[in-house]
CSV table of C-alpha atoms in Angstrom, one decimal:
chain,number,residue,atom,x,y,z
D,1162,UNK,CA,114.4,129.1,68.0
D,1163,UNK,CA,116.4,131.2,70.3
D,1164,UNK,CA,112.9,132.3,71.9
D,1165,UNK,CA,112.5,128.7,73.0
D,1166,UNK,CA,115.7,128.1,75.2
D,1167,UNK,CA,116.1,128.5,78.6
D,1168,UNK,CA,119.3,129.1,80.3
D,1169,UNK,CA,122.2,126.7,79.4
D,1170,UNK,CA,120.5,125.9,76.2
D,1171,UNK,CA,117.3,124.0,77.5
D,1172,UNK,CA,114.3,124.0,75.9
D,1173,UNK,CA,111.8,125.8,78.0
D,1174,UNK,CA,108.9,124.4,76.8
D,1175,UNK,CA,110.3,120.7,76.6
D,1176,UNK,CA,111.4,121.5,80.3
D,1177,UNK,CA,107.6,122.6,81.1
D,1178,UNK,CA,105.7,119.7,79.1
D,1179,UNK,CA,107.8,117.2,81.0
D,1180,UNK,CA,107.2,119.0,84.5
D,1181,UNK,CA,103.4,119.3,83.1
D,1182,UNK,CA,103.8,115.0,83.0
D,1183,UNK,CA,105.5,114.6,85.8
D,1184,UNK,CA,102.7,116.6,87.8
D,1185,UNK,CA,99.7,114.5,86.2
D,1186,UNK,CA,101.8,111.4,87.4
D,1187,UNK,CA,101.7,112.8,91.0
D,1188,UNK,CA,97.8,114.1,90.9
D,1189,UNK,CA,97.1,110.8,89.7
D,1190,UNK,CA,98.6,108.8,92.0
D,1191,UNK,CA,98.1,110.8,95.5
D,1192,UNK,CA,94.7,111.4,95.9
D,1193,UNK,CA,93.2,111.2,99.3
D,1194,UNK,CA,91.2,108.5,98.9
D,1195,UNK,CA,90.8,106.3,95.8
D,1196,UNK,CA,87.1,106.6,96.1
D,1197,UNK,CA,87.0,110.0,96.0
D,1198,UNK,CA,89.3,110.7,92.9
D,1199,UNK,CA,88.0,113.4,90.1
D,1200,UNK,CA,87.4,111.2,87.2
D,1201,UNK,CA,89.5,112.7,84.2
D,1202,UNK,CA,92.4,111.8,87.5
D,1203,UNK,CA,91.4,108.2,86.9
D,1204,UNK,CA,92.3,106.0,84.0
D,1205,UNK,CA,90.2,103.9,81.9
D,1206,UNK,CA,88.9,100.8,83.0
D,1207,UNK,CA,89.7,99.5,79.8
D,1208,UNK,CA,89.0,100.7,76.3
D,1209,UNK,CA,89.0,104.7,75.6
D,1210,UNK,CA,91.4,107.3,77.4
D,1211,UNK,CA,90.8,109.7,79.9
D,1212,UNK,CA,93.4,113.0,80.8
D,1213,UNK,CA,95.0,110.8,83.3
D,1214,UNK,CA,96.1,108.0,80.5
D,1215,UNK,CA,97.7,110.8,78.4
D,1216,UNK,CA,100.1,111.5,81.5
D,1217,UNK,CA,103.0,108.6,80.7
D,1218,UNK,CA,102.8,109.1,76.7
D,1219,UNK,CA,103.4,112.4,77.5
D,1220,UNK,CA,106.7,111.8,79.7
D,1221,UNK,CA,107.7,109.3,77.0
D,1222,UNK,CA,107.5,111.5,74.3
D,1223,UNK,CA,110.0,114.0,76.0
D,1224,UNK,CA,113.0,111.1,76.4
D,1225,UNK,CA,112.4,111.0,72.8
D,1226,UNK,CA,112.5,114.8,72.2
D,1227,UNK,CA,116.0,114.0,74.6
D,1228,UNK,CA,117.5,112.0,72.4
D,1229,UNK,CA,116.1,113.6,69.0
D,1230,UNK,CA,118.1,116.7,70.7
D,1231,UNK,CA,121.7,114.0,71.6
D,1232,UNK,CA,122.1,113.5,68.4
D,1233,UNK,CA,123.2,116.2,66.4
D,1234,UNK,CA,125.8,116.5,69.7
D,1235,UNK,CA,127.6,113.5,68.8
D,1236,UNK,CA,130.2,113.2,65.9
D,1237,UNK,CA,130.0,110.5,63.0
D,1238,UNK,CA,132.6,108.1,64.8
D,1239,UNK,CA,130.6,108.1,68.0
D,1240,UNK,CA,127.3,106.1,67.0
D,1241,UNK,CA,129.1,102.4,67.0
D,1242,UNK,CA,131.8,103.6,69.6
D,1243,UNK,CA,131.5,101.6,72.8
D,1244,UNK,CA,132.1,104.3,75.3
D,1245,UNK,CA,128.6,105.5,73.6
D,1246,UNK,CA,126.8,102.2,74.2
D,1247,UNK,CA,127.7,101.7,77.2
D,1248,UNK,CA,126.3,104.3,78.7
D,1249,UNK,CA,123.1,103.4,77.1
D,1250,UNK,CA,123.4,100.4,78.7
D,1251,UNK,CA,123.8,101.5,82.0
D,1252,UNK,CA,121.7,104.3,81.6
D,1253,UNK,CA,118.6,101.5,81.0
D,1254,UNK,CA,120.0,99.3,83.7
D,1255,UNK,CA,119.5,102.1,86.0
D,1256,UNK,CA,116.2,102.7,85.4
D,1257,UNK,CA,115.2,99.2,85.7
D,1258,UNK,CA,116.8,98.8,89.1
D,1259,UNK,CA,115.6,102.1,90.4
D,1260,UNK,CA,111.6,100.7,89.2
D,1261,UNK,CA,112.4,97.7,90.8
D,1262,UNK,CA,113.2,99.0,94.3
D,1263,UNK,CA,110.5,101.5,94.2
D,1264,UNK,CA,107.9,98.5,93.5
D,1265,UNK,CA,109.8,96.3,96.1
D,1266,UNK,CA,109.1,99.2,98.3
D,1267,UNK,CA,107.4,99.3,101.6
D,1268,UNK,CA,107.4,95.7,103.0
D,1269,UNK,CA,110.3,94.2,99.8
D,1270,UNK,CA,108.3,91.5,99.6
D,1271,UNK,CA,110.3,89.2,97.1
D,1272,UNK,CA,107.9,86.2,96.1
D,1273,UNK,CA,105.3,89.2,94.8
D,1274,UNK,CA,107.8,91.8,93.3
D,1275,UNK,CA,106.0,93.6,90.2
D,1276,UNK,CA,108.8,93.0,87.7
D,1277,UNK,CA,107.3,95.6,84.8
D,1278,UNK,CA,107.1,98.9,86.1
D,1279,UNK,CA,107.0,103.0,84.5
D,1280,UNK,CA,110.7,103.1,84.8
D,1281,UNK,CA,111.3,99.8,83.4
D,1282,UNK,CA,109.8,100.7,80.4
D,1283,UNK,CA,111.4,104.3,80.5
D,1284,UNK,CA,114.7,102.4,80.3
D,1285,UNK,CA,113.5,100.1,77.8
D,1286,UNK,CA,111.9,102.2,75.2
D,1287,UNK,CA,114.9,104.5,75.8
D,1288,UNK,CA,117.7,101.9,75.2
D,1289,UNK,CA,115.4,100.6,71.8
D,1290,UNK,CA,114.9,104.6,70.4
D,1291,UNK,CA,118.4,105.4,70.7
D,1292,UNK,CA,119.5,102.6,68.8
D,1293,UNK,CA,117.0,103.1,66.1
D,1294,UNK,CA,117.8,107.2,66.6
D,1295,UNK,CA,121.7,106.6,66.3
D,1296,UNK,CA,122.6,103.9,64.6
D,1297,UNK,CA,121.0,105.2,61.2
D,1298,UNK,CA,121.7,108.6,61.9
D,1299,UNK,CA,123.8,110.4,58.9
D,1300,UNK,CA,126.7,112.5,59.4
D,1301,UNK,CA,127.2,116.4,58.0
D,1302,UNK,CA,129.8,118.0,56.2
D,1303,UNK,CA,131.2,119.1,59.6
D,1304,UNK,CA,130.9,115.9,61.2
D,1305,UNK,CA,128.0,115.7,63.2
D,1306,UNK,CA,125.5,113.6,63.0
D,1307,UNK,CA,121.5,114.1,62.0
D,1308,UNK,CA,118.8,112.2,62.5
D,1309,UNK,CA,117.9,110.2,59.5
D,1310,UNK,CA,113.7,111.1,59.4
D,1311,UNK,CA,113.5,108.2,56.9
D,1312,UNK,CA,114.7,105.5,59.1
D,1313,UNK,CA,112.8,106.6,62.5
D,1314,UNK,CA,109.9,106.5,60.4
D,1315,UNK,CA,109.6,103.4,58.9
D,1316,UNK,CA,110.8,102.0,62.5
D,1317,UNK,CA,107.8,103.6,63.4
D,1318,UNK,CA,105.5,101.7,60.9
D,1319,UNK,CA,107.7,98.5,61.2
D,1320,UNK,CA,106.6,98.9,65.0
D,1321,UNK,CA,103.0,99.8,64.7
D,1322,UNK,CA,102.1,97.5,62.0
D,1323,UNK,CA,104.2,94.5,63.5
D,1324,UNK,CA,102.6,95.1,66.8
D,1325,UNK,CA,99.1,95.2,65.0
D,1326,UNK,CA,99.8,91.8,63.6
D,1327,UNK,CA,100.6,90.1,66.2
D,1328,UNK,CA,98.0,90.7,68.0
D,1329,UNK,CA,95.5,90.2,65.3
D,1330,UNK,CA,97.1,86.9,63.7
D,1331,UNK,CA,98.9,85.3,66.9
D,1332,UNK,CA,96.6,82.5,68.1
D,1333,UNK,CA,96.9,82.6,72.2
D,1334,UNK,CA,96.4,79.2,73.8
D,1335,UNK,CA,93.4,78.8,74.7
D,1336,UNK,CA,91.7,82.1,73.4
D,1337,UNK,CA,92.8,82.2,69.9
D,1338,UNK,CA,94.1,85.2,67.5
D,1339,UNK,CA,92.9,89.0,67.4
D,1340,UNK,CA,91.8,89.4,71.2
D,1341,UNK,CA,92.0,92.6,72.8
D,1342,UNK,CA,90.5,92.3,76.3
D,1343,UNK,CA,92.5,91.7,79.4
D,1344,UNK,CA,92.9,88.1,79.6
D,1345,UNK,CA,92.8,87.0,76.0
D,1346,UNK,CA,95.4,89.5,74.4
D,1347,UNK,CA,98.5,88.5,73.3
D,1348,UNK,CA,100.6,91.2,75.4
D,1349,UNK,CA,98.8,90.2,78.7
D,1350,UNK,CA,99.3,86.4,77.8
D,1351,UNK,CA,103.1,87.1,77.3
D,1352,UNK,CA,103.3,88.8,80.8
D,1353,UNK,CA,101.5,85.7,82.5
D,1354,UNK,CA,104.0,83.4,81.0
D,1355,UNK,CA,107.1,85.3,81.3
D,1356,UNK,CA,106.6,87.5,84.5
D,1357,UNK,CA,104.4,85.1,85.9
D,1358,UNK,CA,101.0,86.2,88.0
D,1359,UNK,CA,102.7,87.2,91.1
D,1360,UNK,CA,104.8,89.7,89.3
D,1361,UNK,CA,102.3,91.7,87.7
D,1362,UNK,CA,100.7,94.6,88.6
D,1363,UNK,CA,98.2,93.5,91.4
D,1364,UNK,CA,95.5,95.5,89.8
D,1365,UNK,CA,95.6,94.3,86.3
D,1366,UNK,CA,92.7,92.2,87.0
D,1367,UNK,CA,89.9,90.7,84.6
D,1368,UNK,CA,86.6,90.3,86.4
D,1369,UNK,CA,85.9,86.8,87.9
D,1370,UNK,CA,89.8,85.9,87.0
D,1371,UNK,CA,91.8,87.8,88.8
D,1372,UNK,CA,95.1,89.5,88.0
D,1373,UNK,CA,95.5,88.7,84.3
D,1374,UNK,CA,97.9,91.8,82.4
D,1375,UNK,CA,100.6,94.6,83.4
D,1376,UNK,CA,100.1,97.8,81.8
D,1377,UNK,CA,103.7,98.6,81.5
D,1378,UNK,CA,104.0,94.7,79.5
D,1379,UNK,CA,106.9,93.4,77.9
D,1380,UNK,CA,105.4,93.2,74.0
D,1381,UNK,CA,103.3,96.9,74.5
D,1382,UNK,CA,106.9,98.4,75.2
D,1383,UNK,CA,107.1,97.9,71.5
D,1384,UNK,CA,104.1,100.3,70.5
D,1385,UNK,CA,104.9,102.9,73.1
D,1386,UNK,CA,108.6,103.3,72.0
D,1387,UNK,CA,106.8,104.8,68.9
D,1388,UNK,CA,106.2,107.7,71.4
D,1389,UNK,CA,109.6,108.0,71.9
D,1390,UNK,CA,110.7,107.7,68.7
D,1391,UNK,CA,107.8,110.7,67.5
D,1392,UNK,CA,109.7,112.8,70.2
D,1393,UNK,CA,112.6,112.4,69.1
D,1394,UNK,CA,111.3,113.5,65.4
D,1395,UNK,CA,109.6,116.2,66.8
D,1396,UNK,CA,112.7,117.5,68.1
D,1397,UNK,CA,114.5,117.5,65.2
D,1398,UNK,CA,112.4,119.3,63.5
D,1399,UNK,CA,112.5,121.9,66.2
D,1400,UNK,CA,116.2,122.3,66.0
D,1401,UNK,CA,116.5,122.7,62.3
D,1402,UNK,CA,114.3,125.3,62.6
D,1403,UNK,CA,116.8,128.2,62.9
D,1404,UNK,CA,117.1,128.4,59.6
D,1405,UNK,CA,113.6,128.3,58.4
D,1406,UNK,CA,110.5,130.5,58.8
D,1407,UNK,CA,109.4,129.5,62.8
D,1408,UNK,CA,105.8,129.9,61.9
D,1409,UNK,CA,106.0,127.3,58.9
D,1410,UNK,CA,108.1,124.7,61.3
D,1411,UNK,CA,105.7,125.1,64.1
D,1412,UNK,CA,102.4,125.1,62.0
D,1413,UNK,CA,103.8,121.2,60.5
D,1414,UNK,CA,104.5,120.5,63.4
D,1415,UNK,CA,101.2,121.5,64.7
D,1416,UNK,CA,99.3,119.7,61.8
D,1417,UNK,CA,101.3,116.3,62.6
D,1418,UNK,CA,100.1,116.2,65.9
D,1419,UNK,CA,96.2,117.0,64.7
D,1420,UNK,CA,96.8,114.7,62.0
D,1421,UNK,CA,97.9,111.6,64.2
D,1422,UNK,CA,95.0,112.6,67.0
D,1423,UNK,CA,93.0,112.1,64.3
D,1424,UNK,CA,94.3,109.0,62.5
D,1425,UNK,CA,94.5,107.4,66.1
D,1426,UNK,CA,90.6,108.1,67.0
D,1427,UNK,CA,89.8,107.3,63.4
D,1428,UNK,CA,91.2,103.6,63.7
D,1429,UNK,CA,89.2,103.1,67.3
D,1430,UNK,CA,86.8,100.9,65.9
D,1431,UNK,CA,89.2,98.6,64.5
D,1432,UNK,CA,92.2,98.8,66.5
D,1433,UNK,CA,90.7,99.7,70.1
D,1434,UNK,CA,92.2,102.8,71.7
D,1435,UNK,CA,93.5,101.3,74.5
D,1436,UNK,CA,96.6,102.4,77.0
D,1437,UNK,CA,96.7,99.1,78.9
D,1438,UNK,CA,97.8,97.1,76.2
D,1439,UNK,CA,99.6,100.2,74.5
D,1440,UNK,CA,97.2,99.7,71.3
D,1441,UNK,CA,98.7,101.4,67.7
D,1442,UNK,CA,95.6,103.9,67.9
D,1443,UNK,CA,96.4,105.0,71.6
D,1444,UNK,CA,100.4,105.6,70.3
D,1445,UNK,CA,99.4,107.5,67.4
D,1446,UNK,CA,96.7,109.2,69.0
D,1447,UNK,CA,98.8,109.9,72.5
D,1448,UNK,CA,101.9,111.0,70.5
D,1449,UNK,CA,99.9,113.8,68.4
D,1450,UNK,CA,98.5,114.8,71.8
D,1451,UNK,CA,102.0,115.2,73.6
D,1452,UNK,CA,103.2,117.4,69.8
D,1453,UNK,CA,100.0,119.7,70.6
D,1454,UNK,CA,101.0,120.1,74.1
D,1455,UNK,CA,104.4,120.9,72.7
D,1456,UNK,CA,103.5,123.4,70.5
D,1457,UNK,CA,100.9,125.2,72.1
D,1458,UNK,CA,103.1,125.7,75.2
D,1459,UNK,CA,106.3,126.8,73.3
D,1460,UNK,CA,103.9,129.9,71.8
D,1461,UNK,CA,102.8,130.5,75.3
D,1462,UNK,CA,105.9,130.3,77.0
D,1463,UNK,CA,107.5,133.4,74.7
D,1464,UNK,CA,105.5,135.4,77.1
D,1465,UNK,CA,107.3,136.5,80.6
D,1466,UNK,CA,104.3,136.0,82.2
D,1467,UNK,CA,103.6,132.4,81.2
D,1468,UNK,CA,107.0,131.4,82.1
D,1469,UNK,CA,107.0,133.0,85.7
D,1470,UNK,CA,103.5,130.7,86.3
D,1471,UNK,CA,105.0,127.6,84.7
D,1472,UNK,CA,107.5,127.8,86.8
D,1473,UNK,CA,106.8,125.1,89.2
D,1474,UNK,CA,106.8,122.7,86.0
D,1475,UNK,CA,109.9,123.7,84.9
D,1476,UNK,CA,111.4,122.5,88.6
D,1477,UNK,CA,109.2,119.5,88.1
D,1478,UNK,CA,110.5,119.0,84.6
D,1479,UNK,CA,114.4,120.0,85.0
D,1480,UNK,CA,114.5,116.9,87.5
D,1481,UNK,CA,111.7,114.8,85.9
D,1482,UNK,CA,112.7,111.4,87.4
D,1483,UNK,CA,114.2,112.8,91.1
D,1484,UNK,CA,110.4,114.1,91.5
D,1485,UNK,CA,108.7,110.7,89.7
D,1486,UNK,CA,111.1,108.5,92.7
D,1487,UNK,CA,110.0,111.1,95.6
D,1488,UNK,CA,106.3,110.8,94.9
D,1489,UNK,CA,106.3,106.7,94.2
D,1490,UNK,CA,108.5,106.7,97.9
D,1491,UNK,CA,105.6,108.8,99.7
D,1492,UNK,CA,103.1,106.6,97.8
D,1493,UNK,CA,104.8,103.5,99.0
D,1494,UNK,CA,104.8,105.0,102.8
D,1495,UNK,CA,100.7,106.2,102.5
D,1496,UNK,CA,99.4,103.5,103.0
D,1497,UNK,CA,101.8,102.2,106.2
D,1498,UNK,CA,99.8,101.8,109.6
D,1499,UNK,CA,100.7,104.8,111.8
D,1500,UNK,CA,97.5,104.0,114.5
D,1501,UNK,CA,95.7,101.4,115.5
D,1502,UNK,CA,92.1,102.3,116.2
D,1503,UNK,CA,89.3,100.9,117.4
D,1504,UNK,CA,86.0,100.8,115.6
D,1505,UNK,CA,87.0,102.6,112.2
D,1506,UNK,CA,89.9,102.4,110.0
D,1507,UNK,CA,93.5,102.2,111.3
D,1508,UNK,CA,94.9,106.0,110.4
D,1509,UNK,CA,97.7,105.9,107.5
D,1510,UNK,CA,99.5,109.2,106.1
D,1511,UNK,CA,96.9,108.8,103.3
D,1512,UNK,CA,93.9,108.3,105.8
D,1513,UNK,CA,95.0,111.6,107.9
D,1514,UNK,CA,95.7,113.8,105.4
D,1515,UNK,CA,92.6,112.9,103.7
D,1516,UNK,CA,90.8,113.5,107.4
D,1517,UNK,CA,92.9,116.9,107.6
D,1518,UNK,CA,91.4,118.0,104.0
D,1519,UNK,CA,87.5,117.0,104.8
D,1520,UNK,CA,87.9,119.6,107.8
D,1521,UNK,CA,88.5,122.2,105.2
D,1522,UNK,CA,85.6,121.7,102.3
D,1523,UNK,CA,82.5,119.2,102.6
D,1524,UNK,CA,83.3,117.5,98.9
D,1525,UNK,CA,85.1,114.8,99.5
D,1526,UNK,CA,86.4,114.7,95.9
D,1527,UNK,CA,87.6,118.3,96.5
D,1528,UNK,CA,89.2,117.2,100.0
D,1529,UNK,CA,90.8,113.9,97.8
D,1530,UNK,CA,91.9,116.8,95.1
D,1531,UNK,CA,93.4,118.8,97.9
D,1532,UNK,CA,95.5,116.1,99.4
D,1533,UNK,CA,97.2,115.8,95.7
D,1534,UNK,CA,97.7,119.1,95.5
D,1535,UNK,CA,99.5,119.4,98.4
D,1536,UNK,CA,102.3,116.5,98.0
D,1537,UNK,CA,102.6,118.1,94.4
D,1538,UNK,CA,103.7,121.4,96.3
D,1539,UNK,CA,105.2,119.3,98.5
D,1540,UNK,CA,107.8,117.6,95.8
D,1541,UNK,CA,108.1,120.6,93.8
D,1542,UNK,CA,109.3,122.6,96.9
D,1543,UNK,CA,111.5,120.2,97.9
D,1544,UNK,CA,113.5,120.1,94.7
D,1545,UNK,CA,113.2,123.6,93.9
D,1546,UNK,CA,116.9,124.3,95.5
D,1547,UNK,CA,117.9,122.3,92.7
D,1548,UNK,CA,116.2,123.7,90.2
D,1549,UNK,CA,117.9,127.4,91.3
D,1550,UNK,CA,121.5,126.2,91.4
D,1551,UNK,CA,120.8,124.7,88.0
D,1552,UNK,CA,121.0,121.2,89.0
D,1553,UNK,CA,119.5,118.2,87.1
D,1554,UNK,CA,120.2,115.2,88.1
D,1555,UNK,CA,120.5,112.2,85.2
D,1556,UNK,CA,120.9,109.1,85.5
């Protein structure tokens, strides 16, 4: 798939669906006002999905096309060898240092430090897929290794199915077995008891309660490391496709993704689609979303044209996590104090750059829209250098 690479080998359209995440992340999270956000921008209360919940399965689904594309690098004797493992162990332990800081971040207040976090469970799934990637992974006549299909898949039943269980048959104290709201599920009783209510999300509240779940949960990482693990299929697929017809590869491919959109909307009535508690219909469903996206952008991107305009993804995507820590810093600062004022609302970078876009259109929730846009341009110009001296930075 020669027509798919980018300089150095990269996968254009891998580059451009990540960048495509990464940019949802940043529309999402930094609109003017909160109020005033466009509603596919917002995620769902509760059951359902909305564009803006697809955003994370999305970037997920890319560290697993990463690592479906690692393995074929590495040579039979490297899958147990320690110099491997430990840098999948430091790897993870970066992440979930780096989303610690960044939720400790402005005021570092200790005693209510969200422990979960996006990057936490970046570096979680990531450190769970590889092992499940590698470890089974069968070795060529020249030496390298290959994925083993077989294995990632039953993982991802094991996962899907175990997760399904345990939410169905575990009886939570004082609630009782096969809850799926916010207070009564299994995964948000977990977080209570392990995290503790201070060190969850402040906004994973149940009305009347208070805060009650975390969305990025210690049991739901095991359903959304199915996305990871689909990725990393997905790219397997895509690199044995040299030497098969490209149009039969990417019409399978194409089909698995319809096929698990499907499935996944299909089983809403009995397993709710749900991201906050990372449900098995909302990973299957999610997942065949993220292999559409894939697909339909690597035919678009053979075009010149398209790749000119999906430029700006491709600087987003080439340093995915560099532009994910830049916009969760200037989040952080948005809401910080700059002016005191008398009679209305003290002015914060949020507040005044919302103020600055209501001067240029009289919808508010084009003015909110506005202000996202322009810290999108904002990150994405200032890692562009990068981007142009072929830089990526990895943890």
């Amino acid at each position: 798939m020669d027509s798919a690479k980018a300089d150095g080998g990269r996968i254009v359209a891998l580059d451009v669906l990540r960048g495509l995440a990464v940019a949802g992340m940043i529309l999402v999270t930094s609109p003017g006002s909160w109020d005033r956000a466009y509603a596919p921008l917002k995620h769902a209360a509760w059951r359902g999905w909305t564009p803006a919940d697809l955003v994370f399965p999305t970037f997920l689904f890319c560290v697993g096309m990463a690592i479906g594309l690692s393995v074929p690098r590495l040579r039979a004797g490297e899958a147990t060898s320690a110099a491997l493992w430990l840098k999948v162990a430091r790897r993870t332990a970066l992440l979930i240092l780096l989303g610690l800081a960044l939720n400790a971040l402005p005021s570092f207040d200790l005693a209510h430090l969200r422990i979960p976090g996006v990057l936490q469970r970046i570096g979680l799934c990531y450190a769970l897929a590889s092992a499940i990637c590698i470890l089974p992974a069968k070795a060529e006549a020249g030496g390298a290794l290959r994925l083993n299909l077989g294995a990632v898949v039953l993982a991802v039943v094991v996962l899907l199915v175990g997760y399904w269980a345990l939410l169905t048959f575990t009886p939570v104290p004082g609630f009782g077995a096969d809850r799926w709201d916010s207070q009564g599920a299994l995964p948000a009783f977990i977080d209570r008891a392990v995290f503790t209510i201070p060190h969850l999300w402040p906004y994973g509240t149940t009305e009347g309660v208070g805060v009650t779940y975390d969305p990025e949960g210690l049991l739901s990482t095991l359903p959304a490391t199915v996305n990871v693990l689909l990725g990393a299929v997905a790219a397997a697929f895509l690199a044995r496709a040299s030497d098969r017809p490209e149009g039969r590869v990417l019409a399978a491919l194409f089909a698995l993704g319809a096929a698990l959109i499907v499935v996944g909307l299909a089983l809403d009535p009995i397993v709710p689609v749900n991201k906050r508690i990372w449900t098995p219909s909302f990973a299957l469903f999610s997942s065949g979303a993220s292999l559409v996206a894939l697909i339909g952008l690597h035919l678009v991107l053979r075009a010149r044209a398209a790749q000119l305009a999906a430029w700006p993804l491709k600087v987003l995507g080439g340093n995915a996590i560099l532009a994910f820590v830049v916009s969760q810093v200037l989040g952080a600062c948005a809401g910080l104090t700059v002016q005191h004022r008398t009679g209305v609302p003290d002015l914060t970078p949020q507040g005044f750059g919302f103020e600055t876009a209501q001067r240029l259109t009289a919808d508010p929730y084009l003015a909110s829209f506005l202000c996202a846009l322009a810290i999108l341009a904002l990150i994405t110009a200032a890692i562009a250098p990068l981007d142009r001296r072929g830089i990526h930075l990895r943890l």
